[in-house]
Amino acid sequence: MPQNIDLNEINKFAKMAQEWWDPNGTCKPLHIINPLRVQYIQLQCGDLTDKHVLDVGCGGGILSESLAKLGAHVTGLDMAQESLNVAQHHAKQNGLTINYLKSSIEDYANTIDQRFDVITCMELLEHVPEPQSIITACAKLLKPNGQLLMSTINRNHKAKILLIYGAEYIARLIPKGTHDFNRFIRPSELMQYIENANLQTNDIIGMEYQLLRNRFILSNNVDVNYIITASKLN
């Protein structure tokens, strides 16, 4: 088992497997935020037709399917076989060809020669012991001028109140224990990880939840959820 794996985290999301595609279940926040993630990816990467995309920590395939529908050749990695089974079944039902694999990104980077135009790593970094290891492996798999897009959660009191006390304990939008505050990542820390992997930060922007409209919007406010784009130079 790779060192940069938390079995408790894997088991946590494996138990959610049958609810991945229920827009009103435990994965409801992912369904709400997904259109904005796709919009941002298109803004940063342009037309995805025939581009090779790697979705790291793909879960049940919510983002992977959206990117495949835009014409990308998508590979999805995850460590929870139960989630991958759901992803494969749902893709087949929808006539989509997506290459789903059970592997850590570190092992995958060490075993294949393929390189990708775009790599996505959404809501994963705050669930692993060593985010730097993930980013370094992603950098290895990028083509020259390829882009790495990552979303995660800022580490501050506001994020703790909204996402842990609010979303988990009060509103019960997500299961209790989904997040560990100590694994939240400040933007400055993430940008340092990017630099350590010999990548360049191109963009950072917040994803702000509008309660009354039940949607996320792009925002200059990176206090809670934010997304960042890095690129590999020639």
C-alpha atoms as an extended CHARMM CRD file, in Angstrom:
* protein
*
       234  EXT
         1         1  MET       CA              0.0000000000        0.0000000000        0.0000000000  PROA      1               0.0000000000
         2         2  PRO       CA              1.4790000000        3.4150000000       -0.9580000000  PROA      2               0.0000000000
         3         3  GLN       CA              2.4910000000        5.5530000000        2.0080000000  PROA      3               0.0000000000
         4         4  ASN       CA              0.4960000000        8.6100000000        0.9510000000  PROA      4               0.0000000000
         5         5  ILE       CA             -2.8030000000        6.8130000000        1.5270000000  PROA      5               0.0000000000
         6         6  ASP       CA             -5.1840000000        7.1520000000        4.4540000000  PROA      6               0.0000000000
         7         7  LEU       CA             -7.2260000000        3.9500000000        4.6890000000  PROA      7               0.0000000000
         8         8  ASN       CA             -9.8180000000        5.6710000000        6.8530000000  PROA      8               0.0000000000
         9         9  GLU       CA            -10.3850000000        8.2300000000        4.0950000000  PROA      9               0.0000000000
        10        10  ILE       CA            -10.6250000000        5.5320000000        1.4160000000  PROA      10              0.0000000000
        11        11  ASN       CA            -13.1240000000        3.5320000000        3.4720000000  PROA      11              0.0000000000
        12        12  LYS       CA            -15.1170000000        6.6760000000        4.2280000000  PROA      12              0.0000000000
        13        13  PHE       CA            -15.7070000000        7.3910000000        0.5500000000  PROA      13              0.0000000000
        14        14  ALA       CA            -16.1530000000        3.7180000000       -0.3220000000  PROA      14              0.0000000000
        15        15  LYS       CA            -19.1610000000        3.6480000000        2.0240000000  PROA      15              0.0000000000
        16        16  MET       CA            -20.6390000000        6.5560000000        0.0720000000  PROA      16              0.0000000000
        17        17  ALA       CA            -20.2530000000        4.7100000000       -3.2450000000  PROA      17              0.0000000000
        18        18  GLN       CA            -23.9290000000        3.9740000000       -3.8920000000  PROA      18              0.0000000000
        19        19  GLU       CA            -24.8260000000        7.6250000000       -3.3490000000  PROA      19              0.0000000000
        20        20  TRP       CA            -22.3550000000        9.1830000000       -5.7980000000  PROA      20              0.0000000000
        21        21  TRP       CA            -25.0330000000        9.8460000000       -8.4170000000  PROA      21              0.0000000000
        22        22  ASP       CA            -27.8560000000       10.8170000000       -6.0630000000  PROA      22              0.0000000000
        23        23  PRO       CA            -28.0500000000       14.6290000000       -6.3820000000  PROA      23              0.0000000000
        24        24  ASN       CA            -29.8790000000       14.7950000000       -3.0520000000  PROA      24              0.0000000000
        25        25  GLY       CA            -27.6720000000       12.3180000000       -1.1440000000  PROA      25              0.0000000000
        26        26  THR       CA            -24.3740000000       12.6560000000        0.6880000000  PROA      26              0.0000000000
        27        27  CYS       CA            -22.6580000000       13.7730000000       -2.5380000000  PROA      27              0.0000000000
        28        28  LYS       CA            -25.1140000000       16.6400000000       -3.0800000000  PROA      28              0.0000000000
        29        29  PRO       CA            -22.4180000000       19.3390000000       -2.5570000000  PROA      29              0.0000000000
        30        30  LEU       CA            -20.3010000000       17.7720000000       -5.3200000000  PROA      30              0.0000000000
        31        31  HSD       CA            -23.2420000000       17.8880000000       -7.7250000000  PROA      31              0.0000000000
        32        32  ILE       CA            -23.8340000000       21.5350000000       -6.8300000000  PROA      32              0.0000000000
        33        33  ILE       CA            -20.1990000000       22.5690000000       -7.2870000000  PROA      33              0.0000000000
        34        34  ASN       CA            -19.4600000000       20.4530000000      -10.3670000000  PROA      34              0.0000000000
        35        35  PRO       CA            -20.8730000000       22.8440000000      -13.0160000000  PROA      35              0.0000000000
        36        36  LEU       CA            -18.6110000000       25.6020000000      -11.6770000000  PROA      36              0.0000000000
        37        37  ARG       CA            -15.5800000000       23.3140000000      -11.7130000000  PROA      37              0.0000000000
        38        38  VAL       CA            -16.2870000000       22.4430000000      -15.3430000000  PROA      38              0.0000000000
        39        39  GLN       CA            -16.7830000000       26.1100000000      -16.2230000000  PROA      39              0.0000000000
        40        40  TYR       CA            -13.4550000000       27.0000000000      -14.6280000000  PROA      40              0.0000000000
        41        41  ILE       CA            -11.6230000000       24.1560000000      -16.3750000000  PROA      41              0.0000000000
        42        42  GLN       CA            -12.9550000000       25.3820000000      -19.7160000000  PROA      42              0.0000000000
        43        43  LEU       CA            -11.9310000000       28.9600000000      -18.9270000000  PROA      43              0.0000000000
        44        44  GLN       CA             -8.3830000000       27.8480000000      -18.1330000000  PROA      44              0.0000000000
        45        45  CYS       CA             -7.9170000000       25.0650000000      -20.6880000000  PROA      45              0.0000000000
        46        46  GLY       CA            -10.1590000000       26.0240000000      -23.5850000000  PROA      46              0.0000000000
        47        47  ASP       CA            -11.6370000000       23.3940000000      -25.8910000000  PROA      47              0.0000000000
        48        48  LEU       CA            -11.1460000000       19.9290000000      -24.4020000000  PROA      48              0.0000000000
        49        49  THR       CA            -11.8960000000       18.0260000000      -27.5990000000  PROA      49              0.0000000000
        50        50  ASP       CA             -9.3740000000       15.1850000000      -28.0150000000  PROA      50              0.0000000000
        51        51  LYS       CA             -7.3030000000       16.3960000000      -25.0710000000  PROA      51              0.0000000000
        52        52  HSD       CA             -5.9890000000       13.7410000000      -22.7000000000  PROA      52              0.0000000000
        53        53  VAL       CA             -7.2820000000       14.4280000000      -19.1980000000  PROA      53              0.0000000000
        54        54  LEU       CA             -6.4120000000       12.6750000000      -15.9330000000  PROA      54              0.0000000000
        55        55  ASP       CA             -8.9090000000       13.0160000000      -13.0700000000  PROA      55              0.0000000000
        56        56  VAL       CA             -7.0870000000       12.1790000000       -9.8280000000  PROA      56              0.0000000000
        57        57  GLY       CA             -9.3680000000       11.0400000000       -7.0100000000  PROA      57              0.0000000000
        58        58  CYS       CA            -12.2650000000       10.6600000000       -9.4470000000  PROA      58              0.0000000000
        59        59  GLY       CA            -14.6300000000        8.9530000000       -7.0050000000  PROA      59              0.0000000000
        60        60  GLY       CA            -17.8720000000        7.9800000000       -8.7190000000  PROA      60              0.0000000000
        61        61  GLY       CA            -16.9840000000        9.9150000000      -11.8630000000  PROA      61              0.0000000000
        62        62  ILE       CA            -19.0380000000       13.1070000000      -11.5300000000  PROA      62              0.0000000000
        63        63  LEU       CA            -16.3050000000       15.3370000000      -12.9810000000  PROA      63              0.0000000000
        64        64  SER       CA            -14.8550000000       12.6430000000      -15.2590000000  PROA      64              0.0000000000
        65        65  GLU       CA            -18.1670000000       12.2370000000      -17.0660000000  PROA      65              0.0000000000
        66        66  SER       CA            -18.5970000000       15.9810000000      -17.5310000000  PROA      66              0.0000000000
        67        67  LEU       CA            -15.1590000000       16.2320000000      -19.1390000000  PROA      67              0.0000000000
        68        68  ALA       CA            -15.7500000000       13.1850000000      -21.3390000000  PROA      68              0.0000000000
        69        69  LYS       CA            -18.9780000000       14.7720000000      -22.6040000000  PROA      69              0.0000000000
        70        70  LEU       CA            -16.8730000000       17.7580000000      -23.7100000000  PROA      70              0.0000000000
        71        71  GLY       CA            -14.8150000000       15.4920000000      -25.9540000000  PROA      71              0.0000000000
        72        72  ALA       CA            -11.8380000000       14.7540000000      -23.7170000000  PROA      72              0.0000000000
        73        73  HSD       CA            -10.1360000000       11.3660000000      -23.4770000000  PROA      73              0.0000000000
        74        74  VAL       CA            -10.4980000000       10.8400000000      -19.7340000000  PROA      74              0.0000000000
        75        75  THR       CA             -8.6330000000        8.5790000000      -17.3320000000  PROA      75              0.0000000000
        76        76  GLY       CA             -9.9500000000        8.4780000000      -13.7600000000  PROA      76              0.0000000000
        77        77  LEU       CA             -7.8770000000        7.3010000000      -10.7970000000  PROA      77              0.0000000000
        78        78  ASP       CA             -9.1760000000        6.3750000000       -7.3700000000  PROA      78              0.0000000000
        79        79  MET       CA             -8.2280000000        4.0580000000       -4.5150000000  PROA      79              0.0000000000
        80        80  ALA       CA            -11.7860000000        3.0240000000       -3.5920000000  PROA      80              0.0000000000
        81        81  GLN       CA            -12.8310000000        0.1200000000       -5.8130000000  PROA      81              0.0000000000
        82        82  GLU       CA            -16.4700000000        0.5240000000       -4.7500000000  PROA      82              0.0000000000
        83        83  SER       CA            -16.5050000000        4.0670000000       -6.1400000000  PROA      83              0.0000000000
        84        84  LEU       CA            -14.8180000000        2.9480000000       -9.3600000000  PROA      84              0.0000000000
        85        85  ASN       CA            -17.4280000000        0.2220000000       -9.8340000000  PROA      85              0.0000000000
        86        86  VAL       CA            -20.1610000000        2.8510000000       -9.6200000000  PROA      86              0.0000000000
        87        87  ALA       CA            -18.2500000000        5.1460000000      -11.9930000000  PROA      87              0.0000000000
        88        88  GLN       CA            -17.7530000000        2.4000000000      -14.5790000000  PROA      88              0.0000000000
        89        89  HSD       CA            -21.3980000000        1.3330000000      -14.4510000000  PROA      89              0.0000000000
        90        90  HSD       CA            -22.6990000000        4.8960000000      -14.7490000000  PROA      90              0.0000000000
        91        91  ALA       CA            -20.3820000000        5.7090000000      -17.6690000000  PROA      91              0.0000000000
        92        92  LYS       CA            -21.5350000000        2.5850000000      -19.4960000000  PROA      92              0.0000000000
        93        93  GLN       CA            -25.1770000000        3.5150000000      -18.9190000000  PROA      93              0.0000000000
        94        94  ASN       CA            -24.4960000000        6.8930000000      -20.5050000000  PROA      94              0.0000000000
        95        95  GLY       CA            -22.5080000000        5.5730000000      -23.4510000000  PROA      95              0.0000000000
        96        96  LEU       CA            -19.2420000000        7.1430000000      -22.3060000000  PROA      96              0.0000000000
        97        97  THR       CA            -15.7810000000        5.6370000000      -22.6820000000  PROA      97              0.0000000000
        98        98  ILE       CA            -13.7030000000        6.5060000000      -19.6180000000  PROA      98              0.0000000000
        99        99  ASN       CA            -10.6230000000        4.6200000000      -18.4700000000  PROA      99              0.0000000000
       100       100  TYR       CA            -11.1290000000        4.0790000000      -14.7310000000  PROA      100             0.0000000000
       101       101  LEU       CA             -8.2200000000        2.6110000000      -12.7620000000  PROA      101             0.0000000000
       102       102  LYS       CA             -7.5600000000        1.7320000000       -9.1420000000  PROA      102             0.0000000000
       103       103  SER       CA             -4.1910000000        3.2950000000       -8.3800000000  PROA      103             0.0000000000
       104       104  SER       CA             -2.5120000000        5.9980000000       -6.3800000000  PROA      104             0.0000000000
       105       105  ILE       CA             -1.2030000000        8.8690000000       -8.4790000000  PROA      105             0.0000000000
       106       106  GLU       CA              2.3220000000        8.1150000000       -7.2500000000  PROA      106             0.0000000000
       107       107  ASP       CA              2.2230000000        4.5020000000       -8.4530000000  PROA      107             0.0000000000
       108       108  TYR       CA              0.5860000000        5.5310000000      -11.7090000000  PROA      108             0.0000000000
       109       109  ALA       CA              3.2680000000        8.1430000000      -12.4190000000  PROA      109             0.0000000000
       110       110  ASN       CA              5.9630000000        5.5160000000      -11.9180000000  PROA      110             0.0000000000
       111       111  THR       CA              4.4200000000        2.8860000000      -14.1880000000  PROA      111             0.0000000000
       112       112  ILE       CA              3.2340000000        4.6460000000      -17.3590000000  PROA      112             0.0000000000
       113       113  ASP       CA              4.8490000000        6.7070000000      -20.1000000000  PROA      113             0.0000000000
       114       114  GLN       CA              1.7080000000        8.5910000000      -21.1340000000  PROA      114             0.0000000000
       115       115  ARG       CA              1.5600000000       12.3260000000      -20.4810000000  PROA      115             0.0000000000
       116       116  PHE       CA             -1.5590000000       14.4530000000      -20.1230000000  PROA      116             0.0000000000
       117       117  ASP       CA             -2.7180000000       17.8310000000      -21.4020000000  PROA      117             0.0000000000
       118       118  VAL       CA             -4.8410000000       18.4500000000      -18.3200000000  PROA      118             0.0000000000
       119       119  ILE       CA             -4.8270000000       16.9250000000      -14.8370000000  PROA      119             0.0000000000
       120       120  THR       CA             -7.5860000000       17.6230000000      -12.3290000000  PROA      120             0.0000000000
       121       121  CYS       CA             -7.3370000000       17.0060000000       -8.6010000000  PROA      121             0.0000000000
       122       122  MET       CA            -10.5560000000       18.1610000000       -6.9890000000  PROA      122             0.0000000000
       123       123  GLU       CA            -11.3490000000       17.9550000000       -3.2810000000  PROA      123             0.0000000000
       124       124  LEU       CA             -8.5830000000       15.3900000000       -2.7400000000  PROA      124             0.0000000000
       125       125  LEU       CA             -5.5850000000       17.1780000000       -1.2550000000  PROA      125             0.0000000000
       126       126  GLU       CA             -7.3160000000       17.7800000000        2.0870000000  PROA      126             0.0000000000
       127       127  HSD       CA             -7.8250000000       14.0170000000        2.4810000000  PROA      127             0.0000000000
       128       128  VAL       CA             -4.2180000000       12.7960000000        2.1190000000  PROA      128             0.0000000000
       129       129  PRO       CA             -1.2630000000       12.8590000000        4.5340000000  PROA      129             0.0000000000
       130       130  GLU       CA              1.1890000000       14.4130000000        2.0370000000  PROA      130             0.0000000000
       131       131  PRO       CA             -0.2670000000       16.7930000000       -0.5730000000  PROA      131             0.0000000000
       132       132  GLN       CA              3.2120000000       17.5120000000       -1.9120000000  PROA      132             0.0000000000
       133       133  SER       CA              3.5630000000       13.8970000000       -3.0250000000  PROA      133             0.0000000000
       134       134  ILE       CA              0.3340000000       14.1490000000       -5.0490000000  PROA      134             0.0000000000
       135       135  ILE       CA              1.3830000000       17.3620000000       -6.7740000000  PROA      135             0.0000000000
       136       136  THR       CA              4.8790000000       16.1070000000       -7.5740000000  PROA      136             0.0000000000
       137       137  ALA       CA              3.4360000000       12.9760000000       -9.1810000000  PROA      137             0.0000000000
       138       138  CYS       CA              0.9420000000       15.0610000000      -11.1670000000  PROA      138             0.0000000000
       139       139  ALA       CA              3.7650000000       17.2830000000      -12.4070000000  PROA      139             0.0000000000
       140       140  LYS       CA              5.6040000000       14.2410000000      -13.7030000000  PROA      140             0.0000000000
       141       141  LEU       CA              2.5580000000       13.2360000000      -15.7730000000  PROA      141             0.0000000000
       142       142  LEU       CA              1.9720000000       16.6240000000      -17.4110000000  PROA      142             0.0000000000
       143       143  LYS       CA              2.9330000000       17.3620000000      -20.9860000000  PROA      143             0.0000000000
       144       144  PRO       CA              5.0140000000       20.5160000000      -21.5550000000  PROA      144             0.0000000000
       145       145  ASN       CA              2.5880000000       23.4420000000      -21.1590000000  PROA      145             0.0000000000
       146       146  GLY       CA              0.0990000000       21.0060000000      -19.5980000000  PROA      146             0.0000000000
       147       147  GLN       CA             -2.1750000000       22.3010000000      -16.8590000000  PROA      147             0.0000000000
       148       148  LEU       CA             -2.8840000000       21.0250000000      -13.3530000000  PROA      148             0.0000000000
       149       149  LEU       CA             -6.1000000000       22.2170000000      -11.7130000000  PROA      149             0.0000000000
       150       150  MET       CA             -6.6640000000       21.6090000000       -8.0090000000  PROA      150             0.0000000000
       151       151  SER       CA             -9.4430000000       22.5980000000       -5.6350000000  PROA      151             0.0000000000
       152       152  THR       CA             -9.2380000000       22.4030000000       -1.8700000000  PROA      152             0.0000000000
       153       153  ILE       CA            -10.1900000000       24.2260000000        1.3400000000  PROA      153             0.0000000000
       154       154  ASN       CA             -8.4430000000       27.0930000000        3.1010000000  PROA      154             0.0000000000
       155       155  ARG       CA             -7.3580000000       26.5490000000        6.7080000000  PROA      155             0.0000000000
       156       156  ASN       CA             -8.8730000000       29.2330000000        8.9080000000  PROA      156             0.0000000000
       157       157  HSD       CA            -11.6580000000       29.6930000000       11.4510000000  PROA      157             0.0000000000
       158       158  LYS       CA            -14.2230000000       30.7070000000        8.8310000000  PROA      158             0.0000000000
       159       159  ALA       CA            -13.6970000000       27.4860000000        6.8660000000  PROA      159             0.0000000000
       160       160  LYS       CA            -13.8910000000       25.4520000000       10.0720000000  PROA      160             0.0000000000
       161       161  ILE       CA            -17.1680000000       27.0630000000       11.1120000000  PROA      161             0.0000000000
       162       162  LEU       CA            -18.8250000000       26.8110000000        7.6880000000  PROA      162             0.0000000000
       163       163  LEU       CA            -17.6360000000       23.4050000000        6.5010000000  PROA      163             0.0000000000
       164       164  ILE       CA            -17.2930000000       21.4010000000        9.6930000000  PROA      164             0.0000000000
       165       165  TYR       CA            -19.7310000000       22.8940000000       12.2020000000  PROA      165             0.0000000000
       166       166  GLY       CA            -22.1350000000       24.2140000000        9.5700000000  PROA      166             0.0000000000
       167       167  ALA       CA            -22.1610000000       21.6460000000        6.7590000000  PROA      167             0.0000000000
       168       168  GLU       CA            -21.4430000000       18.5340000000        8.8400000000  PROA      168             0.0000000000
       169       169  TYR       CA            -23.0960000000       19.1280000000       12.2110000000  PROA      169             0.0000000000
       170       170  ILE       CA            -25.8400000000       21.7230000000       11.6970000000  PROA      170             0.0000000000
       171       171  ALA       CA            -27.0890000000       21.4880000000        8.1030000000  PROA      171             0.0000000000
       172       172  ARG       CA            -25.9150000000       17.8520000000        7.7940000000  PROA      172             0.0000000000
       173       173  LEU       CA            -25.2060000000       18.3580000000        4.1160000000  PROA      173             0.0000000000
       174       174  ILE       CA            -22.3040000000       15.9230000000        4.3480000000  PROA      174             0.0000000000
       175       175  PRO       CA            -21.5130000000       13.1020000000        6.8100000000  PROA      175             0.0000000000
       176       176  LYS       CA            -19.8810000000       14.0020000000       10.1110000000  PROA      176             0.0000000000
       177       177  GLY       CA            -16.1440000000       13.4570000000        9.9790000000  PROA      177             0.0000000000
       178       178  THR       CA            -15.8440000000       14.1360000000        6.2400000000  PROA      178             0.0000000000
       179       179  HSD       CA            -13.2490000000       16.8300000000        6.8700000000  PROA      179             0.0000000000
       180       180  ASP       CA            -10.2180000000       17.1440000000        9.1300000000  PROA      180             0.0000000000
       181       181  PHE       CA             -9.4750000000       20.8100000000        9.7950000000  PROA      181             0.0000000000
       182       182  ASN       CA             -5.7710000000       20.1220000000       10.2690000000  PROA      182             0.0000000000
       183       183  ARG       CA             -5.5510000000       18.9390000000        6.6470000000  PROA      183             0.0000000000
       184       184  PHE       CA             -7.0540000000       22.0830000000        5.1640000000  PROA      184             0.0000000000
       185       185  ILE       CA             -4.4640000000       23.9260000000        3.0460000000  PROA      185             0.0000000000
       186       186  ARG       CA             -3.7440000000       27.6460000000        2.9000000000  PROA      186             0.0000000000
       187       187  PRO       CA             -3.2680000000       29.0660000000       -0.6140000000  PROA      187             0.0000000000
       188       188  SER       CA              0.2900000000       30.0960000000        0.2490000000  PROA      188             0.0000000000
       189       189  GLU       CA              1.0720000000       26.5000000000        1.2260000000  PROA      189             0.0000000000
       190       190  LEU       CA             -0.4290000000       25.1140000000       -1.9670000000  PROA      190             0.0000000000
       191       191  MET       CA              1.5260000000       27.5780000000       -4.0940000000  PROA      191             0.0000000000
       192       192  GLN       CA              4.7080000000       26.4630000000       -2.3390000000  PROA      192             0.0000000000
       193       193  TYR       CA              3.8900000000       22.8200000000       -3.1100000000  PROA      193             0.0000000000
       194       194  ILE       CA              3.4150000000       23.8450000000       -6.7470000000  PROA      194             0.0000000000
       195       195  GLU       CA              6.7750000000       25.6100000000       -6.8360000000  PROA      195             0.0000000000
       196       196  ASN       CA              8.4580000000       22.6190000000       -5.1820000000  PROA      196             0.0000000000
       197       197  ALA       CA              7.1400000000       20.4490000000       -8.0470000000  PROA      197             0.0000000000
       198       198  ASN       CA              8.7280000000       22.8190000000      -10.5990000000  PROA      198             0.0000000000
       199       199  LEU       CA              5.3700000000       24.0890000000      -11.7580000000  PROA      199             0.0000000000
       200       200  GLN       CA              4.1340000000       27.6400000000      -12.1410000000  PROA      200             0.0000000000
       201       201  THR       CA              0.9760000000       29.0250000000      -10.5330000000  PROA      201             0.0000000000
       202       202  ASN       CA             -1.1750000000       30.6860000000      -13.1950000000  PROA      202             0.0000000000
       203       203  ASP       CA             -4.4320000000       31.4580000000      -11.4350000000  PROA      203             0.0000000000
       204       204  ILE       CA             -6.1970000000       31.1850000000       -8.1070000000  PROA      204             0.0000000000
       205       205  ILE       CA             -9.8280000000       32.0040000000       -7.4110000000  PROA      205             0.0000000000
       206       206  GLY       CA            -12.4430000000       31.3200000000       -4.7650000000  PROA      206             0.0000000000
       207       207  MET       CA            -15.6000000000       29.2440000000       -5.1330000000  PROA      207             0.0000000000
       208       208  GLU       CA            -18.2690000000       30.8820000000       -3.0190000000  PROA      208             0.0000000000
       209       209  TYR       CA            -21.5620000000       29.2380000000       -2.0830000000  PROA      209             0.0000000000
       210       210  GLN       CA            -24.7540000000       31.2640000000       -2.5290000000  PROA      210             0.0000000000
       211       211  LEU       CA            -27.2210000000       29.7790000000       -0.0720000000  PROA      211             0.0000000000
       212       212  LEU       CA            -30.3930000000       31.3550000000       -1.4590000000  PROA      212             0.0000000000
       213       213  ARG       CA            -29.6000000000       30.2550000000       -5.0200000000  PROA      213             0.0000000000
       214       214  ASN       CA            -28.0780000000       26.9300000000       -3.9470000000  PROA      214             0.0000000000
       215       215  ARG       CA            -25.0970000000       27.3310000000       -6.2510000000  PROA      215             0.0000000000
       216       216  PHE       CA            -21.3970000000       28.1300000000       -6.2700000000  PROA      216             0.0000000000
       217       217  ILE       CA            -19.9030000000       31.1100000000       -8.0960000000  PROA      217             0.0000000000
       218       218  LEU       CA            -16.3350000000       32.1420000000       -8.8690000000  PROA      218             0.0000000000
       219       219  SER       CA            -15.1950000000       34.8160000000       -6.4290000000  PROA      219             0.0000000000
       220       220  ASN       CA            -12.1200000000       36.7480000000       -5.3380000000  PROA      220             0.0000000000
       221       221  ASN       CA            -12.8560000000       35.3940000000       -1.8570000000  PROA      221             0.0000000000
       222       222  VAL       CA            -10.5720000000       32.4040000000       -1.1850000000  PROA      222             0.0000000000
       223       223  ASP       CA            -11.4570000000       32.1540000000        2.5200000000  PROA      223             0.0000000000
       224       224  VAL       CA            -13.1080000000       28.7310000000        2.1930000000  PROA      224             0.0000000000
       225       225  ASN       CA            -13.2280000000       26.8140000000       -1.1080000000  PROA      225             0.0000000000
       226       226  TYR       CA            -10.7440000000       27.7700000000       -3.7950000000  PROA      226             0.0000000000
       227       227  ILE       CA             -9.3310000000       26.4040000000       -7.0360000000  PROA      227             0.0000000000
       228       228  ILE       CA             -5.8930000000       26.9130000000       -8.5220000000  PROA      228             0.0000000000
       229       229  THR       CA             -4.2740000000       26.3510000000      -11.9150000000  PROA      229             0.0000000000
       230       230  ALA       CA             -0.6090000000       25.4870000000      -12.3870000000  PROA      230             0.0000000000
       231       231  SER       CA              1.2850000000       24.7220000000      -15.5590000000  PROA      231             0.0000000000
       232       232  LYS       CA              4.3800000000       22.8560000000      -16.6520000000  PROA      232             0.0000000000
       233       233  LEU       CA              6.8060000000       24.9990000000      -18.6020000000  PROA      233             0.0000000000
       234       234  ASN       CA              8.7540000000       23.7760000000      -21.6000000000  PROA      234             0.0000000000
